[in-house]
CSV table of C-alpha atoms in Angstrom, one decimal:
chain,number,residue,atom,x,y,z
A,16,MET,CA,0.0,0.0,0.0
A,17,PRO,CA,1.6,3.3,-1.1
A,18,LYS,CA,2.5,5.6,2.0
A,19,VAL,CA,0.2,8.7,2.3
A,20,VAL,CA,2.1,12.0,2.7
A,21,ASP,CA,0.7,14.7,4.9
A,22,HIS,CA,1.7,17.6,2.6
A,23,GLN,CA,0.4,20.3,5.3
A,24,ALA,CA,2.0,18.7,8.4
A,25,ARG,CA,5.5,18.9,6.1
A,26,ARG,CA,4.9,22.4,5.5
A,27,ILE,CA,3.9,23.3,8.9
A,28,GLN,CA,7.3,21.6,10.0
A,29,VAL,CA,9.2,23.6,7.7
A,30,ALA,CA,7.2,26.7,9.0
A,31,ASP,CA,8.1,25.7,12.9
A,32,ALA,CA,11.4,25.8,11.9
A,33,VAL,CA,11.6,29.2,10.3
A,34,GLN,CA,9.8,30.5,13.3
A,35,GLU,CA,12.4,29.2,15.7
A,36,LEU,CA,15.4,30.7,13.6
A,37,ILE,CA,13.6,34.0,13.4
A,38,THR,CA,13.0,34.3,17.0
A,39,GLU,CA,16.5,33.3,17.9
A,40,GLN,CA,18.7,34.4,15.3
A,41,GLY,CA,16.5,36.9,13.2
A,42,LEU,CA,15.4,36.7,9.5
A,43,ASP,CA,18.7,37.3,8.0
A,44,ARG,CA,19.8,33.8,9.6
A,45,VAL,CA,16.9,32.1,7.6
A,46,THR,CA,18.5,30.0,4.5
A,47,VAL,CA,17.3,26.7,2.9
A,48,ALA,CA,20.1,25.0,4.8
A,49,ARG,CA,19.8,26.2,8.1
A,50,THR,CA,15.8,25.7,8.1
A,51,ALA,CA,16.4,22.1,6.9
A,52,SER,CA,18.9,21.6,9.6
A,53,THR,CA,16.5,23.0,12.3
A,54,ALA,CA,13.5,21.2,10.8
A,55,GLY,CA,15.4,17.7,10.6
A,56,VAL,CA,14.7,17.4,7.0
A,57,SER,CA,16.9,17.5,3.7
A,58,VAL,CA,17.4,21.0,1.8
A,59,GLY,CA,15.6,19.3,-1.2
A,60,HIS,CA,12.3,18.8,1.4
A,61,VAL,CA,12.4,22.7,2.0
A,62,GLN,CA,13.0,23.3,-1.8
A,63,HIS,CA,10.2,21.3,-2.8
A,64,TYR,CA,7.4,23.0,-0.7
A,65,PHE,CA,9.0,26.5,-0.6
A,66,PRO,CA,10.9,27.5,-3.7
A,67,THR,CA,12.1,30.8,-2.1
A,68,LYS,CA,12.7,32.4,1.2
A,69,ASP,CA,9.4,34.8,0.9
A,70,GLU,CA,7.2,31.7,0.5
A,71,MET,CA,8.8,30.3,3.5
A,72,LEU,CA,8.2,33.5,5.5
A,73,LEU,CA,4.4,33.9,3.9
A,74,PHE,CA,3.4,30.5,4.9
A,75,THR,CA,5.1,31.0,8.7
A,76,HIS,CA,3.2,34.3,8.9
A,77,GLU,CA,0.1,32.7,8.0
A,78,ARG,CA,0.5,30.1,10.4
A,79,VAL,CA,1.3,32.6,13.1
A,80,VAL,CA,-1.7,34.5,12.5
A,81,GLN,CA,-4.0,31.7,12.3
A,82,GLN,CA,-2.8,30.3,15.5
A,83,ILE,CA,-3.5,33.9,17.1
A,84,LEU,CA,-7.0,33.9,15.5
A,85,ASP,CA,-7.6,30.5,17.0
A,86,ARG,CA,-6.8,31.6,20.1
A,87,VAL,CA,-8.8,34.6,19.9
A,88,SER,CA,-12.1,32.5,18.7
A,89,ALA,CA,-11.1,30.3,21.9
A,90,LEU,CA,-11.9,33.3,23.9
A,91,GLY,CA,-15.0,34.1,22.3
A,92,GLU,CA,-16.3,30.4,23.3
A,93,ARG,CA,-15.0,30.6,26.7
A,94,ALA,CA,-16.7,34.1,27.2
A,95,THR,CA,-19.9,32.5,26.2
A,96,ARG,CA,-19.5,29.7,28.6
A,97,GLN,CA,-18.5,32.0,31.7
A,98,ARG,CA,-21.1,34.8,30.4
A,99,LEU,CA,-18.2,37.3,30.2
A,100,PRO,CA,-18.8,41.1,28.8
A,101,ILE,CA,-17.4,41.5,25.2
A,102,ARG,CA,-14.8,44.1,26.4
A,103,ASP,CA,-13.1,41.2,28.3
A,104,VAL,CA,-13.0,39.3,25.0
A,105,VAL,CA,-11.6,42.3,22.9
A,106,VAL,CA,-8.7,43.0,25.9
A,107,GLU,CA,-7.5,39.4,25.9
A,108,GLY,CA,-7.9,39.4,22.2
A,109,LEU,CA,-5.7,42.4,21.3
A,110,ALA,CA,-3.5,41.2,24.3
A,111,GLU,CA,-2.6,38.1,21.9
A,112,TRP,CA,-0.9,40.6,19.4
A,113,LEU,CA,1.3,41.9,22.2
A,114,PRO,CA,4.6,40.3,22.6
A,115,VAL,CA,4.5,40.2,26.4
A,116,ASP,CA,5.7,36.8,27.0
A,117,PRO,CA,8.2,34.2,25.1
A,118,ARG,CA,5.4,32.7,23.0
A,119,ARG,CA,3.6,36.0,21.8
A,120,ARG,CA,7.1,37.5,21.5
A,121,SER,CA,8.2,34.5,18.9
A,122,ALA,CA,4.9,35.2,16.8
A,123,HIS,CA,5.6,39.0,16.8
A,124,ARG,CA,9.1,38.6,15.4
A,125,VAL,CA,7.6,36.4,12.7
A,126,VAL,CA,5.2,39.3,12.1
A,127,LEU,CA,8.1,42.1,12.2
A,128,ALA,CA,10.1,39.9,9.8
A,129,PHE,CA,7.3,39.6,7.6
A,130,LEU,CA,6.5,43.3,7.7
A,131,GLY,CA,10.1,44.3,6.7
A,132,ARG,CA,9.6,42.3,3.4
A,133,THR,CA,6.5,43.8,2.5
A,134,VAL,CA,8.3,46.7,1.2
A,135,ASP,CA,9.8,44.7,-2.0
A,136,ASN,CA,7.1,42.3,-2.2
A,137,PRO,CA,3.6,43.2,-3.5
A,138,ARG,CA,2.6,39.8,-2.7
A,139,LEU,CA,3.6,39.7,0.9
A,140,ALA,CA,2.1,43.3,1.3
A,141,GLN,CA,-1.2,42.3,-0.1
A,142,ALA,CA,-1.4,39.4,2.7
A,143,HIS,CA,-0.2,42.0,5.4
A,144,ALA,CA,-3.1,44.3,4.0
A,145,GLU,CA,-5.7,41.3,4.5
A,146,THR,CA,-4.5,40.5,7.9
A,147,GLY,CA,-5.2,44.0,9.2
A,148,ARG,CA,-8.5,44.2,7.2
A,149,LEU,CA,-9.4,41.0,8.9
A,150,ILE,CA,-8.5,42.3,12.5
A,151,ARG,CA,-10.1,45.6,12.1
A,152,SER,CA,-13.3,43.6,10.7
A,153,MET,CA,-13.4,41.3,13.9
A,154,LEU,CA,-13.0,44.5,16.2
A,155,ALA,CA,-16.0,46.2,14.2
A,156,THR,CA,-18.1,43.3,14.9
A,157,ALA,CA,-17.4,43.1,18.7
A,158,VAL,CA,-18.3,46.9,18.7
A,159,HIS,CA,-21.4,46.1,16.7
A,160,ASN,CA,-22.5,43.4,19.2
A,161,GLY,CA,-21.3,45.5,22.1
A,162,LYS,CA,-24.2,48.2,20.8
A,163,GLU,CA,-26.6,45.3,20.8
A,164,CYS,CA,-25.6,44.3,24.3
A,165,GLY,CA,-25.6,47.6,26.0
A,166,GLU,CA,-22.0,47.7,26.6
A,167,VAL,CA,-21.3,50.5,23.5
A,168,PRO,CA,-23.3,53.6,23.0
A,169,ASP,CA,-25.5,53.4,20.2
A,170,ASP,CA,-24.1,56.5,18.2
A,171,ALA,CA,-20.5,54.7,18.4
A,172,ASP,CA,-18.9,54.8,15.1
A,173,GLN,CA,-17.7,50.8,15.1
A,174,ASP,CA,-15.3,51.4,12.0
A,175,LEU,CA,-13.3,54.2,13.7
A,176,ALA,CA,-13.2,52.7,17.1
A,177,ALA,CA,-11.8,49.2,15.5
A,178,LEU,CA,-9.2,51.3,13.9
A,179,GLU,CA,-8.3,53.0,17.0
A,180,LEU,CA,-8.0,49.6,18.6
A,181,HIS,CA,-6.3,48.0,16.1
A,182,SER,CA,-3.6,50.9,15.7
A,183,LEU,CA,-3.1,51.1,19.4
A,184,ALA,CA,-2.2,47.3,19.7
A,185,GLU,CA,-0.2,47.3,16.6
A,186,GLY,CA,1.7,50.3,17.8
A,187,LEU,CA,2.3,48.9,21.2
A,188,ALA,CA,3.4,45.6,19.8
A,189,LEU,CA,6.2,47.4,17.8
A,190,GLN,CA,7.4,49.4,20.8
A,191,LEU,CA,7.7,46.2,22.9
A,192,GLY,CA,9.0,44.3,20.2
A,193,SER,CA,11.9,46.5,19.4
A,194,ASP,CA,13.6,45.7,22.5
A,195,PRO,CA,16.4,43.3,21.6
A,196,ASP,CA,16.3,41.8,25.1
A,197,PRO,CA,14.6,38.4,24.8
A,198,ASP,CA,12.9,38.3,27.8
A,199,PRO,CA,10.1,41.0,27.5
A,200,ASP,CA,10.3,44.1,30.2
A,201,ALA,CA,7.6,43.3,32.9
A,202,ALA,CA,6.9,47.0,33.6
A,203,ALA,CA,6.7,47.9,30.1
A,204,SER,CA,4.3,44.8,29.4
A,205,ARG,CA,2.2,45.6,32.2
A,206,ALA,CA,1.7,49.3,31.1
A,207,ALA,CA,0.9,48.2,27.5
A,208,LEU,CA,-1.7,45.8,28.7
A,209,ALA,CA,-3.2,48.5,31.1
A,210,LEU,CA,-3.5,50.8,28.4
A,211,VAL,CA,-4.9,48.7,25.9
A,212,THR,CA,-7.6,48.1,28.8
A,213,ALA,CA,-8.2,51.4,29.6
A,214,ARG,CA,-9.0,52.1,25.5
A,215,VAL,CA,-11.2,49.4,25.3
A,216,GLN,CA,-13.1,50.3,28.4
A,217,ALA,CA,-13.5,53.9,26.8
A,218,VAL,CA,-15.0,52.0,23.9
A,219,PHE,CA,-17.4,49.6,26.0
A,220,PRO,CA,-18.2,51.7,28.8
A,221,GLY,CA,-21.9,50.1,29.4
A,222,ARG,CA,-22.7,47.2,31.1
A,223,CYS,CA,-23.4,43.9,29.4
A,224,ARG,CA,-27.0,42.9,29.2
A,225,GLN,CA,-26.8,40.1,26.8
A,226,TYR,CA,-27.0,37.0,29.8
A,227,GLU,CA,-30.1,39.0,31.5
């Protein structure tokens, strides 16, 4: 019986190696040979799935973003079970994009490396723009739902609020992620999380009535 090859699993294996290299050594150290060695596969294996470095980076970025979105989705499911207000989900969801611990710092390093390559690669730039639109769409939906349950004033501009919150999280992520120290500064991380919480509270000032 012929062996069934899980091509997606093999791509993920390479992407995990790319993320490890970016996290520990930076994008400049990501080569096909180093990626293959880190992943424990052959150079030919890597080249079969990713002919170029940018294709490796694109898939790695997509994987990191999807992991974050999956965690945000899980937050929404937990909030429903625990009857939490929408503002709590938004705060925790935005915090997933902040490099405030080793896991999230690793993800941010990939995002930052990806962002740097978008200047010269329209395909990567398009993927980055699509991710931003998706995040803002999710935030706008959260604000809309907040209106429905009483947490957000009826006259609030959901698109403007989404842009504000996304811009805040993105800016804070860049500031925190620019520190070369591999261990995030605890005080800076707490300040960033406090600022996110305060701004979300300003957008969602009301009492949640959806569980009443």
